[in-house]
PDB file of C-alpha atoms in Angstrom:
ATOM      1  CA  THR A1173     -19.141 -29.618 -13.477  1.00  0.00           C
ATOM      2  CA  ARG A1174     -16.422 -28.692 -11.020  1.00  0.00           C
ATOM      3  CA  ARG A1175     -15.559 -25.970  -8.560  1.00  0.00           C
ATOM      4  CA  ILE A1176     -12.030 -24.568  -8.425  1.00  0.00           C
ATOM      5  CA  THR A1177     -11.087 -22.931  -5.119  1.00  0.00           C
ATOM      6  CA  VAL A1178      -8.104 -21.668  -3.134  1.00  0.00           C
ATOM      7  CA  ASN A1179      -7.451 -25.296  -2.099  1.00  0.00           C
ATOM      8  CA  THR A1180      -7.553 -26.898  -5.569  1.00  0.00           C
ATOM      9  CA  PRO A1181      -4.228 -28.446  -6.682  1.00  0.00           C
ATOM     10  CA  VAL A1182      -2.617 -26.362  -9.437  1.00  0.00           C
ATOM     11  CA  GLN A1183       0.630 -26.444 -11.374  1.00  0.00           C
ATOM     12  CA  PHE A1184       3.080 -23.881 -12.732  1.00  0.00           C
ATOM     13  CA  SER A1185       4.537 -23.682 -16.221  1.00  0.00           C
ATOM     14  CA  GLY A1186       6.849 -21.387 -18.116  1.00  0.00           C
ATOM     15  CA  PRO A1187      10.136 -19.724 -17.150  1.00  0.00           C
ATOM     16  CA  ALA A1188       9.425 -19.468 -13.408  1.00  0.00           C
ATOM     17  CA  ALA A1189       7.878 -22.916 -12.940  1.00  0.00           C
ATOM     18  CA  ASP A1190      10.918 -24.461 -11.248  1.00  0.00           C
ATOM     19  CA  SER A1191      12.103 -21.354  -9.422  1.00  0.00           C
ATOM     20  CA  PRO A1192      13.127 -21.710  -5.759  1.00  0.00           C
ATOM     21  CA  LEU A1193      11.068 -18.545  -5.241  1.00  0.00           C
ATOM     22  CA  LEU A1194       7.933 -20.655  -5.763  1.00  0.00           C
ATOM     23  CA  GLN A1195       9.009 -23.308  -3.245  1.00  0.00           C
ATOM     24  CA  ASN A1196       8.491 -23.267   0.519  1.00  0.00           C
ATOM     25  CA  PRO A1197      10.604 -24.910   3.237  1.00  0.00           C
ATOM     26  CA  ALA A1198       7.338 -26.606   4.274  1.00  0.00           C
ATOM     27  CA  GLY A1199       7.365 -28.475   0.966  1.00  0.00           C
ATOM     28  CA  ASN A1200       3.633 -27.942   0.454  1.00  0.00           C
ATOM     29  CA  ILE A1201       2.208 -28.497  -3.006  1.00  0.00           C
ATOM     30  CA  ALA A1202       0.852 -25.551  -4.986  1.00  0.00           C
ATOM     31  CA  LEU A1203      -2.817 -24.978  -4.276  1.00  0.00           C
ATOM     32  CA  GLY A1204      -5.510 -22.673  -5.457  1.00  0.00           C
ATOM     33  CA  THR A1205      -6.448 -19.523  -7.249  1.00  0.00           C
ATOM     34  CA  VAL A1206      -7.906 -16.499  -5.523  1.00  0.00           C
ATOM     35  CA  ASN A1207      -9.610 -13.144  -6.150  1.00  0.00           C
ATOM     36  CA  ASN A1208     -10.239 -13.972  -9.792  1.00  0.00           C
ATOM     37  CA  CYS A1209     -11.359 -10.939 -11.740  1.00  0.00           C
ATOM     38  CA  GLY A1210     -11.985 -10.729 -15.481  1.00  0.00           C
ATOM     39  CA  ALA A1211     -10.973 -13.484 -17.844  1.00  0.00           C
ATOM     40  CA  GLY A1212     -10.399 -14.399 -21.464  1.00  0.00           C
ATOM     41  CA  TYR A1213     -10.466 -17.392 -23.744  1.00  0.00           C
ATOM     42  CA  THR A1214      -7.953 -18.918 -26.123  1.00  0.00           C
ATOM     43  CA  PRO A1215      -8.236 -19.977 -29.772  1.00  0.00           C
ATOM     44  CA  TRP A1216      -7.454 -23.532 -28.638  1.00  0.00           C
ATOM     45  CA  GLY A1217     -10.528 -23.756 -26.411  1.00  0.00           C
ATOM     46  CA  THR A1218      -9.344 -23.047 -22.877  1.00  0.00           C
ATOM     47  CA  TYR A1219     -10.334 -20.465 -20.293  1.00  0.00           C
ATOM     48  CA  LEU A1220      -7.949 -17.943 -18.719  1.00  0.00           C
ATOM     49  CA  THR A1221      -8.828 -16.618 -15.281  1.00  0.00           C
ATOM     50  CA  CYS A1222      -6.957 -13.687 -13.771  1.00  0.00           C
ATOM     51  CA  GLU A1223      -5.710 -13.382 -10.196  1.00  0.00           C
ATOM     52  CA  GLU A1224      -6.209  -9.796  -9.124  1.00  0.00           C
ATOM     53  CA  ASN A1225      -5.980  -8.483  -5.532  1.00  0.00           C
ATOM     54  CA  PHE A1226      -4.277 -11.560  -4.104  1.00  0.00           C
ATOM     55  CA  ASN A1227      -2.276  -9.535  -1.578  1.00  0.00           C
ATOM     56  CA  GLY A1228      -5.322  -8.931   0.612  1.00  0.00           C
ATOM     57  CA  TYR A1229      -5.563 -12.572   1.694  1.00  0.00           C
ATOM     58  CA  PHE A1230      -2.146 -12.497   3.365  1.00  0.00           C
ATOM     59  CA  GLY A1231      -1.113 -10.941   6.653  1.00  0.00           C
ATOM     60  CA  SER A1232      -0.018 -11.850  10.154  1.00  0.00           C
ATOM     61  CA  ILE A1233      -1.021 -11.603  13.788  1.00  0.00           C
ATOM     62  CA  SER A1234       2.258  -9.793  14.495  1.00  0.00           C
ATOM     63  CA  GLU A1235       3.880  -6.853  12.714  1.00  0.00           C
ATOM     64  CA  VAL A1236       5.229  -7.595   9.241  1.00  0.00           C
ATOM     65  CA  THR A1237       8.561  -6.328   7.911  1.00  0.00           C
ATOM     66  CA  LEU A1238       8.103  -5.865   4.178  1.00  0.00           C
ATOM     67  CA  THR A1239      10.756  -6.461   1.545  1.00  0.00           C
ATOM     68  CA  GLU A1240      10.776  -4.250  -1.548  1.00  0.00           C
ATOM     69  CA  GLU A1241       9.238  -7.114  -3.492  1.00  0.00           C
ATOM     70  CA  ARG A1242       6.308  -7.558  -1.109  1.00  0.00           C
ATOM     71  CA  ALA A1243       5.752  -3.837  -0.656  1.00  0.00           C
ATOM     72  CA  ARG A1244       5.448  -3.344  -4.426  1.00  0.00           C
ATOM     73  CA  TYR A1245       2.449  -5.711  -4.435  1.00  0.00           C
ATOM     74  CA  GLY A1246       0.756  -4.017  -1.490  1.00  0.00           C
ATOM     75  CA  PHE A1247       1.135  -6.638   1.219  1.00  0.00           C
ATOM     76  CA  ASN A1248       0.610  -5.498   4.807  1.00  0.00           C
ATOM     77  CA  GLN A1249      -0.071  -6.938   8.240  1.00  0.00           C
ATOM     78  CA  PHE A1250      -3.856  -7.070   8.047  1.00  0.00           C
ATOM     79  CA  GLY A1251      -4.610  -7.540   4.342  1.00  0.00           C
ATOM     80  CA  PHE A1252      -8.320  -7.131   3.649  1.00  0.00           C
ATOM     81  CA  GLY A1253      -9.185  -8.136   7.206  1.00  0.00           C
ATOM     82  CA  TYR A1254     -10.147 -11.716   6.345  1.00  0.00           C
ATOM     83  CA  ALA A1255      -7.582 -13.098   8.838  1.00  0.00           C
ATOM     84  CA  TRP A1256      -6.959 -16.276   6.874  1.00  0.00           C
ATOM     85  CA  TYR A1257      -3.419 -16.135   8.290  1.00  0.00           C
ATOM     86  CA  ALA A1258      -4.806 -16.872  11.762  1.00  0.00           C
ATOM     87  CA  PHE A1259      -6.093 -20.265  10.577  1.00  0.00           C
ATOM     88  CA  ASP A1260      -3.957 -21.253   7.580  1.00  0.00           C
ATOM     89  CA  LYS A1261      -0.184 -20.916   7.772  1.00  0.00           C
ATOM     90  CA  ARG A1262       0.055 -20.541   4.004  1.00  0.00           C
ATOM     91  CA  PHE A1263      -1.215 -16.986   4.340  1.00  0.00           C
ATOM     92  CA  ASP A1264       0.938 -15.910   7.301  1.00  0.00           C
ATOM     93  CA  LEU A1265       3.601 -13.530   6.011  1.00  0.00           C
ATOM     94  CA  ASN A1266       5.722 -14.151   9.118  1.00  0.00           C
ATOM     95  CA  ASP A1267       5.790 -17.931   8.846  1.00  0.00           C
ATOM     96  CA  GLU A1268       9.223 -18.809   7.456  1.00  0.00           C
ATOM     97  CA  ASP A1269       8.024 -22.271   6.449  1.00  0.00           C
ATOM     98  CA  TYR A1270       5.737 -20.587   3.893  1.00  0.00           C
ATOM     99  CA  VAL A1271       7.984 -17.689   2.951  1.00  0.00           C
ATOM    100  CA  ASN A1272       7.252 -17.954  -0.804  1.00  0.00           C
ATOM    101  CA  GLU A1273       3.549 -18.770  -0.683  1.00  0.00           C
ATOM    102  CA  ALA A1274       2.620 -15.231  -1.736  1.00  0.00           C
ATOM    103  CA  ASN A1275       4.706 -15.637  -4.898  1.00  0.00           C
ATOM    104  CA  ARG A1276       2.342 -18.400  -5.992  1.00  0.00           C
ATOM    105  CA  PHE A1277      -0.456 -15.892  -6.573  1.00  0.00           C
ATOM    106  CA  GLY A1278      -0.888 -13.044  -9.036  1.00  0.00           C
ATOM    107  CA  TRP A1279      -0.826 -15.084 -12.250  1.00  0.00           C
ATOM    108  CA  ILE A1280      -2.921 -15.883 -15.301  1.00  0.00           C
ATOM    109  CA  VAL A1281      -4.418 -19.335 -14.748  1.00  0.00           C
ATOM    110  CA  GLU A1282      -5.371 -21.558 -17.691  1.00  0.00           C
ATOM    111  CA  ILE A1283      -8.226 -24.004 -17.159  1.00  0.00           C
ATOM    112  CA  ASP A1284      -9.519 -26.590 -19.606  1.00  0.00           C
ATOM    113  CA  PRO A1285     -13.291 -26.479 -19.040  1.00  0.00           C
ATOM    114  CA  PHE A1286     -13.771 -29.696 -21.018  1.00  0.00           C
ATOM    115  CA  ASP A1287     -11.325 -31.904 -19.114  1.00  0.00           C
ATOM    116  CA  GLY A1288     -11.813 -32.180 -15.364  1.00  0.00           C
ATOM    117  CA  THR A1289      -8.709 -34.340 -15.003  1.00  0.00           C
ATOM    118  CA  GLN A1290      -6.413 -31.444 -15.910  1.00  0.00           C
ATOM    119  CA  LYS A1291      -5.006 -29.242 -13.142  1.00  0.00           C
ATOM    120  CA  PRO A1292      -5.333 -25.479 -13.595  1.00  0.00           C
ATOM    121  CA  VAL A1293      -2.010 -24.127 -14.890  1.00  0.00           C
ATOM    122  CA  LYS A1294      -0.429 -20.839 -13.816  1.00  0.00           C
ATOM    123  CA  ARG A1295       1.341 -19.464 -16.899  1.00  0.00           C
ATOM    124  CA  THR A1296       4.356 -17.616 -15.506  1.00  0.00           C
ATOM    125  CA  ALA A1297       5.564 -16.222 -18.857  1.00  0.00           C
ATOM    126  CA  LEU A1298       2.621 -13.798 -18.739  1.00  0.00           C
ATOM    127  CA  GLY A1299       3.983 -12.070 -15.647  1.00  0.00           C
ATOM    128  CA  ARG A1300       2.826 -11.608 -12.073  1.00  0.00           C
ATOM    129  CA  PHE A1301       0.724  -8.608 -11.141  1.00  0.00           C
ATOM    130  CA  LYS A1302      -2.880  -7.788 -10.257  1.00  0.00           C
ATOM    131  CA  HIS A1303      -4.412  -9.140 -13.446  1.00  0.00           C
ATOM    132  CA  GLU A1304      -7.687  -7.544 -14.511  1.00  0.00           C
ATOM    133  CA  ALA A1305      -8.376  -9.543 -17.676  1.00  0.00           C
ATOM    134  CA  ILE A1306      -6.705 -10.864 -20.810  1.00  0.00           C
ATOM    135  CA  ALA A1307      -7.531 -10.534 -24.508  1.00  0.00           C
ATOM    136  CA  ILE A1308      -5.834 -12.640 -27.174  1.00  0.00           C
ATOM    137  CA  LYS A1309      -5.284 -11.655 -30.792  1.00  0.00           C
ATOM    138  CA  GLU A1310      -4.067 -14.104 -33.414  1.00  0.00           C
ATOM    139  CA  LEU A1311      -1.285 -12.503 -35.450  1.00  0.00           C
ATOM    140  CA  ASP A1312      -0.800 -12.897 -39.200  1.00  0.00           C
ATOM    141  CA  ASP A1313       1.859 -15.572 -38.717  1.00  0.00           C
ATOM    142  CA  GLY A1314      -0.274 -17.626 -36.341  1.00  0.00           C
ATOM    143  CA  ARG A1315       1.402 -16.470 -33.151  1.00  0.00           C
ATOM    144  CA  VAL A1316      -0.726 -14.860 -30.441  1.00  0.00           C
ATOM    145  CA  ALA A1317      -0.517 -11.525 -28.673  1.00  0.00           C
ATOM    146  CA  CYS A1318      -2.017 -11.365 -25.195  1.00  0.00           C
ATOM    147  CA  TYR A1319      -3.037  -7.968 -23.830  1.00  0.00           C
ATOM    148  CA  MET A1320      -3.315  -7.518 -20.069  1.00  0.00           C
ATOM    149  CA  GLY A1321      -3.923  -4.761 -17.557  1.00  0.00           C
ATOM    150  CA  ASP A1322      -2.744  -4.382 -13.974  1.00  0.00           C
ATOM    151  CA  ASP A1323      -5.838  -3.239 -12.106  1.00  0.00           C
ATOM    152  CA  GLN A1324      -4.372  -0.772  -9.653  1.00  0.00           C
ATOM    153  CA  ARG A1325      -4.063   2.973  -9.920  1.00  0.00           C
ATOM    154  CA  PHE A1326      -0.690   4.028 -11.370  1.00  0.00           C
ATOM    155  CA  ASP A1327       0.234   0.584 -12.657  1.00  0.00           C
ATOM    156  CA  TYR A1328       0.723  -0.603 -16.207  1.00  0.00           C
ATOM    157  CA  CYS A1329      -0.507  -2.238 -19.413  1.00  0.00           C
ATOM    158  CA  TYR A1330       1.256  -5.357 -20.692  1.00  0.00           C
ATOM    159  CA  LYS A1331       1.535  -7.507 -23.806  1.00  0.00           C
ATOM    160  CA  PHE A1332       2.879 -11.032 -24.272  1.00  0.00           C
ATOM    161  CA  GLU A1333       3.769 -12.360 -27.738  1.00  0.00           C
ATOM    162  CA  SER A1334       4.213 -16.094 -28.199  1.00  0.00           C
ATOM    163  CA  SER A1335       7.320 -17.340 -29.953  1.00  0.00           C
ATOM    164  CA  MET A1336       5.442 -20.099 -31.786  1.00  0.00           C
ATOM    165  CA  ALA A1337       2.292 -20.206 -33.888  1.00  0.00           C
ATOM    166  CA  TRP A1338      -0.387 -21.489 -31.541  1.00  0.00           C
ATOM    167  CA  GLU A1339      -1.547 -24.314 -33.824  1.00  0.00           C
ATOM    168  CA  HIS A1340       2.011 -25.621 -34.169  1.00  0.00           C
ATOM    169  CA  ALA A1341       2.597 -25.381 -30.417  1.00  0.00           C
ATOM    170  CA  ILE A1342      -0.595 -27.266 -29.569  1.00  0.00           C
ATOM    171  CA  ALA A1343       0.188 -29.922 -32.189  1.00  0.00           C
ATOM    172  CA  ASP A1344       3.612 -30.406 -30.558  1.00  0.00           C
ATOM    173  CA  GLY A1345       2.054 -30.757 -27.104  1.00  0.00           C
ATOM    174  CA  LYS A1346       3.298 -27.353 -25.963  1.00  0.00           C
ATOM    175  CA  SER A1347       1.552 -24.255 -24.705  1.00  0.00           C
ATOM    176  CA  PRO A1348       1.847 -21.061 -26.764  1.00  0.00           C
ATOM    177  CA  LEU A1349       1.720 -19.211 -23.429  1.00  0.00           C
ATOM    178  CA  ASP A1350       4.962 -20.694 -22.091  1.00  0.00           C
ATOM    179  CA  GLU A1351       7.481 -19.296 -24.569  1.00  0.00           C
ATOM    180  CA  GLY A1352       7.596 -15.738 -25.839  1.00  0.00           C
ATOM    181  CA  THR A1353       8.304 -12.144 -24.874  1.00  0.00           C
ATOM    182  CA  LEU A1354       6.601  -9.987 -22.264  1.00  0.00           C
ATOM    183  CA  TYR A1355       6.331  -6.242 -22.816  1.00  0.00           C
ATOM    184  CA  VAL A1356       5.053  -3.253 -20.853  1.00  0.00           C
ATOM    185  CA  ALA A1357       3.609  -0.105 -22.417  1.00  0.00           C
ATOM    186  CA  ARG A1358       5.127   3.375 -22.487  1.00  0.00           C
ATOM    187  CA  PHE A1359       2.918   6.145 -23.795  1.00  0.00           C
ATOM    188  CA  ASN A1360       4.599   9.245 -25.199  1.00  0.00           C
ATOM    189  CA  GLU A1361       3.535  12.889 -25.070  1.00  0.00           C
ATOM    190  CA  ASP A1362       2.910  12.998 -28.840  1.00  0.00           C
ATOM    191  CA  GLY A1363       0.299  10.242 -28.589  1.00  0.00           C
ATOM    192  CA  SER A1364       2.572   7.448 -29.774  1.00  0.00           C
ATOM    193  CA  GLY A1365       3.632   4.491 -27.687  1.00  0.00           C
ATOM    194  CA  ASP A1366       6.306   1.846 -27.298  1.00  0.00           C
ATOM    195  CA  TRP A1367       6.310  -1.731 -26.060  1.00  0.00           C
ATOM    196  CA  LEU A1368       9.272  -2.126 -23.698  1.00  0.00           C
ATOM    197  CA  GLU A1369      10.735  -5.616 -23.422  1.00  0.00           C
ATOM    198  CA  LEU A1370      10.832  -7.223 -19.991  1.00  0.00           C
ATOM    199  CA  SER A1371      13.650  -9.761 -20.051  1.00  0.00           C
ATOM    200  CA  VAL A1372      17.159 -10.263 -18.741  1.00  0.00           C
ATOM    201  CA  ASP A1373      18.382  -9.306 -22.236  1.00  0.00           C
ATOM    202  CA  VAL A1374      17.734  -5.724 -21.122  1.00  0.00           C
ATOM    203  CA  PRO A1375      20.899  -4.576 -19.285  1.00  0.00           C
ATOM    204  CA  ALA A1376      19.074  -2.641 -16.572  1.00  0.00           C
ATOM    205  CA  LEU A1377      16.949  -5.709 -15.776  1.00  0.00           C
ATOM    206  CA  ALA A1378      19.905  -8.097 -15.887  1.00  0.00           C
ATOM    207  CA  ALA A1379      21.552  -5.875 -13.282  1.00  0.00           C
ATOM    208  CA  ARG A1380      18.551  -6.218 -10.948  1.00  0.00           C
ATOM    209  CA  PHE A1381      17.401  -9.824 -11.400  1.00  0.00           C
ATOM    210  CA  ASN A1382      19.350 -13.073 -11.234  1.00  0.00           C
ATOM    211  CA  ASP A1383      17.247 -14.779 -13.887  1.00  0.00           C
ATOM    212  CA  MET A1384      14.014 -14.583 -15.858  1.00  0.00           C
ATOM    213  CA  ALA A1385      12.076 -16.397 -13.149  1.00  0.00           C
ATOM    214  CA  GLU A1386      12.927 -13.756 -10.549  1.00  0.00           C
ATOM    215  CA  LEU A1387      11.999 -11.016 -13.035  1.00  0.00           C
ATOM    216  CA  LEU A1388       8.588 -12.535 -13.793  1.00  0.00           C
ATOM    217  CA  ILE A1389       7.773 -13.050 -10.120  1.00  0.00           C
ATOM    218  CA  ASN A1390       8.530  -9.342  -9.646  1.00  0.00           C
ATOM    219  CA  THR A1391       7.046  -8.046 -12.886  1.00  0.00           C
ATOM    220  CA  ARG A1392       5.975  -4.727 -11.387  1.00  0.00           C
ATOM    221  CA  ILE A1393       9.520  -3.864 -10.314  1.00  0.00           C
ATOM    222  CA  ALA A1394      10.823  -4.782 -13.762  1.00  0.00           C
ATOM    223  CA  ALA A1395       8.250  -2.483 -15.361  1.00  0.00           C
ATOM    224  CA  ASP A1396       9.244   0.318 -12.989  1.00  0.00           C
ATOM    225  CA  ILE A1397      12.891  -0.012 -14.011  1.00  0.00           C
ATOM    226  CA  VAL A1398      12.304   0.259 -17.779  1.00  0.00           C
ATOM    227  CA  GLY A1399      10.072   3.319 -17.414  1.00  0.00           C
ATOM    228  CA  ALA A1400       6.537   2.135 -18.174  1.00  0.00           C
ATOM    229  CA  THR A1401       3.708   4.663 -18.093  1.00  0.00           C
ATOM    230  CA  PRO A1402       1.518   4.590 -14.953  1.00  0.00           C
ATOM    231  CA  MET A1403      -2.176   4.415 -15.820  1.00  0.00           C
TER     232      MET A1403
END
């Protein structure tokens, strides 16, 4: 039995794992998961917990100047009023030593409930937004499709498809959730729909983001650009 909190050591995997946008000048290790909402489970026996309204834990004693990236996730000076920023520098939006701490939250976190020696893993290929829950379907060829919702009014529905069959990936010591394609949903007036790819192979996204890591950390902006349907 173990308890996983906002101060539990975690690790990142997938396309954004080594991004400078997940590193702080303070050099602090990645810790914790917060505001976990719904969840899901995998065919390989792990548990996926979903970071939802993570923005509300951040703020500052002084006025905050918001970048486009922070504004799109709803950060503000006072957050939810918890004032963690007054006691823990990690959550102070004005502390330059922790400038990227907020980017470390808003992910799907995979936990192995049967192995307490394993750190929780934030799977960056699944995108960063206010995750409500995740449901996994095994496809005919053994790959998996992961369906996710962003739990805020006027945000979007997403799907991730793995590039490898999950059994082959696990046998090779890899995660099926680290390699694949992320999509966002567009619903049409005639009742049909399209899955719009979110990658730097899309010209409009390549023009906005330097690499896939930056795109995934700012998944909402990427979805805005391709014209997803607000829910």
